[in-house]
mmCIF file of N, CA, C and O in Angstrom:
data_model
loop_
_atom_site.group_PDB
_atom_site.id
_atom_site.type_symbol
_atom_site.label_atom_id
_atom_site.label_comp_id
_atom_site.label_asym_id
_atom_site.label_seq_id
_atom_site.Cartn_x
_atom_site.Cartn_y
_atom_site.Cartn_z
ATOM 1 N N UNK D 1 -13.497 1.822 16.163
ATOM 2 C CA UNK D 1 -12.497 1.657 14.714
ATOM 3 C C UNK D 1 -10.928 1.749 15.532
ATOM 4 O O UNK D 1 -10.178 2.213 15.960
ATOM 5 N N UNK D 2 -10.431 0.714 14.410
ATOM 6 C CA UNK D 2 -9.349 0.787 14.295
ATOM 7 C C UNK D 2 -8.259 1.009 13.324
ATOM 8 O O UNK D 2 -8.872 1.407 12.204
ATOM 9 N N UNK D 3 -7.231 1.064 13.388
ATOM 10 C CA UNK D 3 -6.075 1.591 11.870
ATOM 11 C C UNK D 3 -5.224 0.498 11.922
ATOM 12 O O UNK D 3 -4.277 -0.224 12.734
ATOM 13 N N UNK D 4 -5.174 0.251 10.389
ATOM 14 C CA UNK D 4 -3.980 -0.865 10.033
ATOM 15 C C UNK D 4 -3.227 -0.227 8.925
ATOM 16 O O UNK D 4 -3.757 0.757 8.193
ATOM 17 N N UNK D 5 -1.717 -0.937 9.211
ATOM 18 C CA UNK D 5 -1.320 -0.277 8.088
ATOM 19 C C UNK D 5 -0.540 -1.334 7.529
ATOM 20 O O UNK D 5 -0.079 -2.719 8.138
ATOM 21 N N UNK D 6 -0.819 -1.592 6.041
ATOM 22 C CA UNK D 6 -0.157 -2.528 5.208
ATOM 23 C C UNK D 6 1.173 -2.027 4.559
ATOM 24 O O UNK D 6 1.205 -0.431 4.266
ATOM 25 N N UNK D 7 2.335 -2.527 4.623
ATOM 26 C CA UNK D 7 3.623 -2.244 4.364
ATOM 27 C C UNK D 7 3.952 -3.042 3.247
ATOM 28 O O UNK D 7 4.045 -4.281 3.089
ATOM 29 N N UNK D 8 4.023 -2.534 1.859
ATOM 30 C CA UNK D 8 4.302 -3.585 0.561
ATOM 31 C C UNK D 8 5.122 -2.602 -0.169
ATOM 32 O O UNK D 8 5.216 -1.662 -0.660
ATOM 33 N N UNK D 9 6.479 -3.741 -0.756
ATOM 34 C CA UNK D 9 7.435 -2.937 -1.287
ATOM 35 C C UNK D 9 7.005 -3.332 -3.079
ATOM 36 O O UNK D 9 6.853 -4.293 -3.205
ATOM 37 N N UNK D 10 6.585 -2.363 -3.440
ATOM 38 C CA UNK D 10 6.132 -2.859 -4.930
ATOM 39 C C UNK D 10 7.306 -3.206 -5.463
ATOM 40 O O UNK D 10 8.099 -2.357 -6.067
ATOM 41 N N UNK D 11 7.043 -4.499 -6.389
ATOM 42 C CA UNK D 11 8.077 -4.758 -7.565
ATOM 43 C C UNK D 11 7.909 -4.880 -8.778
ATOM 44 O O UNK D 11 7.338 -3.454 -9.244
ATOM 45 N N UNK D 12 7.916 -5.882 -9.604
ATOM 46 C CA UNK D 12 7.691 -5.859 -10.776
ATOM 47 C C UNK D 12 6.355 -6.095 -11.108
ATOM 48 O O UNK D 12 5.886 -5.540 -12.232
ATOM 49 N N UNK D 13 5.375 -6.633 -10.222
ATOM 50 C CA UNK D 13 4.184 -7.083 -10.349
ATOM 51 C C UNK D 13 3.715 -6.268 -9.547
ATOM 52 O O UNK D 13 3.955 -6.260 -8.473
ATOM 53 N N UNK D 14 1.995 -6.753 -9.406
ATOM 54 C CA UNK D 14 1.139 -6.172 -7.887
ATOM 55 C C UNK D 14 0.585 -7.358 -7.354
ATOM 56 O O UNK D 14 -0.202 -7.106 -6.634
ATOM 57 N N UNK D 15 1.476 -8.474 -7.442
ATOM 58 C CA UNK D 15 0.669 -9.463 -6.890
ATOM 59 C C UNK D 15 0.323 -9.457 -5.255
ATOM 60 O O UNK D 15 -0.787 -9.989 -5.149
ATOM 61 N N UNK D 16 1.610 -9.240 -4.699
ATOM 62 C CA UNK D 16 1.754 -8.954 -3.223
ATOM 63 C C UNK D 16 0.185 -7.940 -3.192
ATOM 64 O O UNK D 16 -0.269 -8.311 -2.154
ATOM 65 N N UNK D 17 -0.049 -6.845 -3.290
ATOM 66 C CA UNK D 17 -0.741 -5.935 -3.370
ATOM 67 C C UNK D 17 -2.347 -6.150 -3.835
ATOM 68 O O UNK D 17 -3.195 -6.355 -2.989
ATOM 69 N N UNK D 18 -2.492 -6.901 -4.848
ATOM 70 C CA UNK D 18 -3.495 -7.420 -5.483
ATOM 71 C C UNK D 18 -3.999 -8.669 -3.916
ATOM 72 O O UNK D 18 -5.626 -8.652 -3.444
ATOM 73 N N UNK D 19 -3.282 -9.388 -3.055
ATOM 74 C CA UNK D 19 -3.910 -10.059 -2.086
ATOM 75 C C UNK D 19 -4.239 -9.398 -1.158
ATOM 76 O O UNK D 19 -5.083 -10.064 -0.603
ATOM 77 N N UNK D 20 -3.838 -8.575 -1.192
ATOM 78 C CA UNK D 20 -4.278 -7.236 0.448
ATOM 79 C C UNK D 20 -5.789 -6.696 -0.074
ATOM 80 O O UNK D 20 -6.461 -6.173 1.203
ATOM 81 N N UNK D 21 -6.405 -6.808 -1.192
ATOM 82 C CA UNK D 21 -7.568 -6.210 -1.590
ATOM 83 C C UNK D 21 -8.595 -6.559 -0.649
ATOM 84 O O UNK D 21 -9.570 -5.766 -0.342
ATOM 85 N N UNK D 22 -8.998 -7.693 -0.368
ATOM 86 C CA UNK D 22 -10.178 -8.349 0.260
ATOM 87 C C UNK D 22 -9.895 -8.286 1.571
ATOM 88 O O UNK D 22 -10.943 -7.652 2.432
ATOM 89 N N UNK D 23 -8.321 -8.114 1.914
ATOM 90 C CA UNK D 23 -8.326 -7.563 3.675
ATOM 91 C C UNK D 23 -8.841 -6.365 3.753
ATOM 92 O O UNK D 23 -9.736 -5.902 4.688
ATOM 93 N N UNK D 24 -8.523 -5.462 2.799
ATOM 94 C CA UNK D 24 -8.722 -3.739 3.216
ATOM 95 C C UNK D 24 -9.928 -3.610 3.191
ATOM 96 O O UNK D 24 -10.791 -3.026 3.732
ATOM 97 N N UNK D 25 -10.473 -4.410 1.862
ATOM 98 C CA UNK D 25 -12.286 -4.078 1.264
ATOM 99 C C UNK D 25 -13.167 -4.693 3.040
ATOM 100 O O UNK D 25 -14.086 -3.853 3.626
ATOM 101 N N UNK D 26 -12.485 -5.729 3.366
ATOM 102 C CA UNK D 26 -13.308 -6.516 4.562
ATOM 103 C C UNK D 26 -12.857 -4.976 6.007
ATOM 104 O O UNK D 26 -14.197 -4.956 6.751
ATOM 105 N N UNK D 27 -11.618 -4.741 6.261
ATOM 106 C CA UNK D 27 -11.829 -3.812 7.486
ATOM 107 C C UNK D 27 -12.340 -2.631 7.385
ATOM 108 O O UNK D 27 -12.685 -2.063 7.846
ATOM 109 N N UNK D 28 -12.149 -1.933 5.865
ATOM 110 C CA UNK D 28 -13.065 -0.949 5.253
ATOM 111 C C UNK D 28 -14.770 -0.973 5.710
ATOM 112 O O UNK D 28 -15.067 0.156 6.299
ATOM 113 N N UNK D 29 -15.010 -1.906 5.038
ATOM 114 C CA UNK D 29 -16.390 -2.289 5.580
ATOM 115 C C UNK D 29 -16.857 -2.145 6.939
ATOM 116 O O UNK D 29 -17.983 -2.140 7.387
ATOM 117 N N UNK D 30 -16.239 -2.611 7.731
ATOM 118 C CA UNK D 30 -16.440 -2.697 9.389
ATOM 119 C C UNK D 30 -15.636 -1.345 9.875
ATOM 120 O O UNK D 30 -15.816 -1.099 11.427
ATOM 121 N N UNK D 31 -15.364 -0.017 9.353
ATOM 122 C CA UNK D 31 -15.474 1.070 9.618
ATOM 123 C C UNK D 31 -13.967 1.231 10.101
ATOM 124 O O UNK D 31 -13.774 2.044 10.712
ATOM 125 N N UNK D 32 -13.375 0.136 9.654
ATOM 126 C CA UNK D 32 -11.925 0.828 10.273
ATOM 127 C C UNK D 32 -11.103 1.953 8.862
ATOM 128 O O UNK D 32 -11.457 1.671 8.011
ATOM 129 N N UNK D 33 -10.034 2.385 9.726
ATOM 130 C CA UNK D 33 -9.194 3.202 8.600
ATOM 131 C C UNK D 33 -7.837 2.530 8.107
ATOM 132 O O UNK D 33 -7.105 1.410 8.894
ATOM 133 N N UNK D 34 -7.324 2.119 6.801
ATOM 134 C CA UNK D 34 -6.747 1.486 6.232
ATOM 135 C C UNK D 34 -5.270 2.458 5.445
ATOM 136 O O UNK D 34 -6.212 3.458 4.803
ATOM 137 N N UNK D 35 -4.083 2.191 6.121
ATOM 138 C CA UNK D 35 -2.946 2.764 5.321
ATOM 139 C C UNK D 35 -2.670 1.734 4.619
ATOM 140 O O UNK D 35 -2.161 1.065 5.143
ATOM 141 N N UNK D 36 -1.512 2.646 3.252
ATOM 142 C CA UNK D 36 -0.946 1.341 2.663
ATOM 143 C C UNK D 36 0.696 2.389 2.466
ATOM 144 O O UNK D 36 0.490 3.482 1.882
ATOM 145 N N UNK D 37 1.376 1.560 2.957
ATOM 146 C CA UNK D 37 2.775 2.315 2.742
ATOM 147 C C UNK D 37 3.395 1.697 1.741
ATOM 148 O O UNK D 37 4.181 0.518 1.400
ATOM 149 N N UNK D 38 3.512 2.523 0.619
ATOM 150 C CA UNK D 38 4.253 1.645 -0.363
ATOM 151 C C UNK D 38 5.210 2.474 -1.583
ATOM 152 O O UNK D 38 5.081 3.697 -0.989
ATOM 153 N N UNK D 39 5.643 1.936 -2.242
ATOM 154 C CA UNK D 39 7.119 2.406 -2.992
ATOM 155 C C UNK D 39 6.618 3.321 -3.956
ATOM 156 O O UNK D 39 6.433 4.180 -4.492
ATOM 157 N N UNK D 40 5.575 2.830 -5.068
ATOM 158 C CA UNK D 40 5.022 3.449 -6.093
ATOM 159 C C UNK D 40 3.648 4.202 -5.859
ATOM 160 O O UNK D 40 2.360 2.827 -5.753
ATOM 161 N N UNK D 41 3.391 5.177 -5.454
ATOM 162 C CA UNK D 41 1.912 5.520 -5.070
ATOM 163 C C UNK D 41 0.896 5.517 -6.276
ATOM 164 O O UNK D 41 -0.290 4.846 -6.333
ATOM 165 N N UNK D 42 1.549 5.647 -7.782
ATOM 166 C CA UNK D 42 0.340 5.642 -8.560
ATOM 167 C C UNK D 42 -0.090 4.147 -8.846
ATOM 168 O O UNK D 42 -1.235 4.119 -9.187
ATOM 169 N N UNK D 43 0.793 3.339 -8.944
ATOM 170 C CA UNK D 43 0.222 1.824 -9.010
ATOM 171 C C UNK D 43 -0.516 1.186 -7.870
ATOM 172 O O UNK D 43 -1.327 0.493 -8.293
ATOM 173 N N UNK D 44 0.056 1.731 -6.645
ATOM 174 C CA UNK D 44 -0.599 1.436 -5.748
ATOM 175 C C UNK D 44 -2.560 2.019 -5.510
ATOM 176 O O UNK D 44 -3.230 1.402 -5.549
ATOM 177 N N UNK D 45 -2.384 3.185 -5.972
ATOM 178 C CA UNK D 45 -3.811 3.541 -6.455
ATOM 179 C C UNK D 45 -4.610 3.160 -7.555
ATOM 180 O O UNK D 45 -5.858 2.727 -6.972
ATOM 181 N N UNK D 46 -4.143 2.683 -8.174
ATOM 182 C CA UNK D 46 -4.769 1.813 -9.760
ATOM 183 C C UNK D 46 -5.312 0.549 -8.889
ATOM 184 O O UNK D 46 -6.306 -0.105 -9.192
ATOM 185 N N UNK D 47 -4.388 -0.449 -8.270
ATOM 186 C CA UNK D 47 -4.580 -1.502 -7.671
ATOM 187 C C UNK D 47 -5.799 -1.538 -6.415
ATOM 188 O O UNK D 47 -6.597 -2.232 -6.437
ATOM 189 N N UNK D 48 -5.671 -0.614 -5.619
ATOM 190 C CA UNK D 48 -7.066 -0.566 -4.156
ATOM 191 C C UNK D 48 -8.210 0.396 -4.985
ATOM 192 O O UNK D 48 -8.913 0.195 -4.713
ATOM 193 N N UNK D 49 -7.895 0.960 -5.974
ATOM 194 C CA UNK D 49 -9.228 1.181 -6.640
ATOM 195 C C UNK D 49 -9.714 2.675 -6.048
ATOM 196 O O UNK D 49 -9.259 3.411 -5.832
ATOM 197 N N UNK D 50 -11.155 1.786 -6.085
ATOM 198 C CA UNK D 50 -11.880 3.385 -5.256
ATOM 199 C C UNK D 50 -11.995 2.798 -3.867
ATOM 200 O O UNK D 50 -12.767 3.696 -2.962
ATOM 201 N N UNK D 51 -11.391 1.712 -3.379
ATOM 202 C CA UNK D 51 -11.303 1.747 -1.853
ATOM 203 C C UNK D 51 -10.669 2.992 -1.067
ATOM 204 O O UNK D 51 -9.894 3.530 -1.509
ATOM 205 N N UNK D 52 -11.408 3.504 -0.202
ATOM 206 C CA UNK D 52 -10.817 4.622 0.810
ATOM 207 C C UNK D 52 -9.485 4.219 1.371
ATOM 208 O O UNK D 52 -9.558 4.282 2.618
ATOM 209 N N UNK D 53 -8.257 4.046 0.573
ATOM 210 C CA UNK D 53 -7.086 3.605 1.779
ATOM 211 C C UNK D 53 -6.430 4.895 1.252
ATOM 212 O O UNK D 53 -6.313 5.310 0.487
ATOM 213 N N UNK D 54 -5.789 5.404 2.569
ATOM 214 C CA UNK D 54 -4.965 6.545 2.778
ATOM 215 C C UNK D 54 -3.761 6.099 2.242
ATOM 216 O O UNK D 54 -2.984 5.025 2.855
ATOM 217 N N UNK D 55 -2.655 6.148 1.573
ATOM 218 C CA UNK D 55 -1.416 6.135 0.847
ATOM 219 C C UNK D 55 -0.570 6.787 1.522
ATOM 220 O O UNK D 55 -0.382 8.246 1.824
ATOM 221 N N UNK D 56 0.908 6.118 1.747
ATOM 222 C CA UNK D 56 2.270 6.619 2.955
ATOM 223 C C UNK D 56 3.333 6.128 1.691
ATOM 224 O O UNK D 56 3.366 5.018 0.921
ATOM 225 N N UNK D 57 3.725 7.639 1.417
ATOM 226 C CA UNK D 57 5.152 6.926 0.442
ATOM 227 C C UNK D 57 6.109 6.339 1.529
ATOM 228 O O UNK D 57 6.869 6.614 2.653
ATOM 229 N N UNK D 58 6.430 4.749 0.793
ATOM 230 C CA UNK D 58 7.521 4.221 1.823
ATOM 231 C C UNK D 58 8.963 4.615 1.626
ATOM 232 O O UNK D 58 9.001 5.238 0.252
ATOM 233 N N UNK D 59 9.753 4.889 2.637
ATOM 234 C CA UNK D 59 11.030 5.078 1.896
ATOM 235 C C UNK D 59 11.730 4.473 1.313
ATOM 236 O O UNK D 59 11.656 2.989 0.995
ATOM 237 N N UNK D 60 12.671 4.849 0.148
ATOM 238 C CA UNK D 60 13.140 4.048 -1.068
ATOM 239 C C UNK D 60 14.794 4.493 -1.430
ATOM 240 O O UNK D 60 14.764 5.869 -1.383
ATOM 241 N N UNK D 61 15.170 3.892 -1.657
ATOM 242 C CA UNK D 61 16.669 4.596 -1.975
ATOM 243 C C UNK D 61 16.576 4.365 -3.575
ATOM 244 O O UNK D 61 16.553 3.325 -4.474
ATOM 245 N N UNK D 62 17.323 5.625 -4.013
ATOM 246 C CA UNK D 62 17.625 5.562 -5.639
ATOM 247 C C UNK D 62 18.755 5.832 -5.817
ATOM 248 O O UNK D 62 19.247 6.555 -5.384
ATOM 249 N N UNK D 63 19.104 4.883 -7.160
ATOM 250 C CA UNK D 63 20.158 5.172 -7.484
ATOM 251 C C UNK D 63 21.115 4.291 -6.728
ATOM 252 O O UNK D 63 20.553 3.116 -6.027
ATOM 253 N N UNK D 64 22.918 4.134 -7.099
ATOM 254 C CA UNK D 64 23.681 3.366 -6.461
ATOM 255 C C UNK D 64 23.744 3.856 -4.784
ATOM 256 O O UNK D 64 23.599 4.594 -4.013
ATOM 257 N N UNK D 65 23.961 2.487 -4.260
ATOM 258 C CA UNK D 65 24.022 2.640 -2.589
ATOM 259 C C UNK D 65 25.496 2.986 -2.571
ATOM 260 O O UNK D 65 26.333 2.835 -3.265
ATOM 261 N N UNK D 66 25.605 3.892 -1.413
ATOM 262 C CA UNK D 66 27.079 4.478 -1.141
ATOM 263 C C UNK D 66 28.038 3.162 -0.913
ATOM 264 O O UNK D 66 27.667 2.473 -0.241
ATOM 265 N N UNK D 67 29.288 3.933 -1.045
ATOM 266 C CA UNK D 67 29.854 2.557 -0.872
ATOM 267 C C UNK D 67 31.168 2.535 0.470
ATOM 268 O O UNK D 67 31.081 3.789 0.759
#
C-alpha cells in the first residue's frame, strides 16, 4: 500500500478537484491511502463525497499580506 497526497488550492470553482476524483477512486480501489491538502475543507469533502480521503488543512494567508 502506498500513500498519495493531492495538493489543491481551492479557488472560486471546484474543477481542479473534480478532475482528481477518478484518480483518487482508482487509487483507493487498489488499497492505497489518499490525502488531500486543501484550502477549503468543507467544499473538498463535498467534492470527494463518500470516498475515504483524509484531509489536511493547507496553509493559507488570511487578510492583507504584511508590507
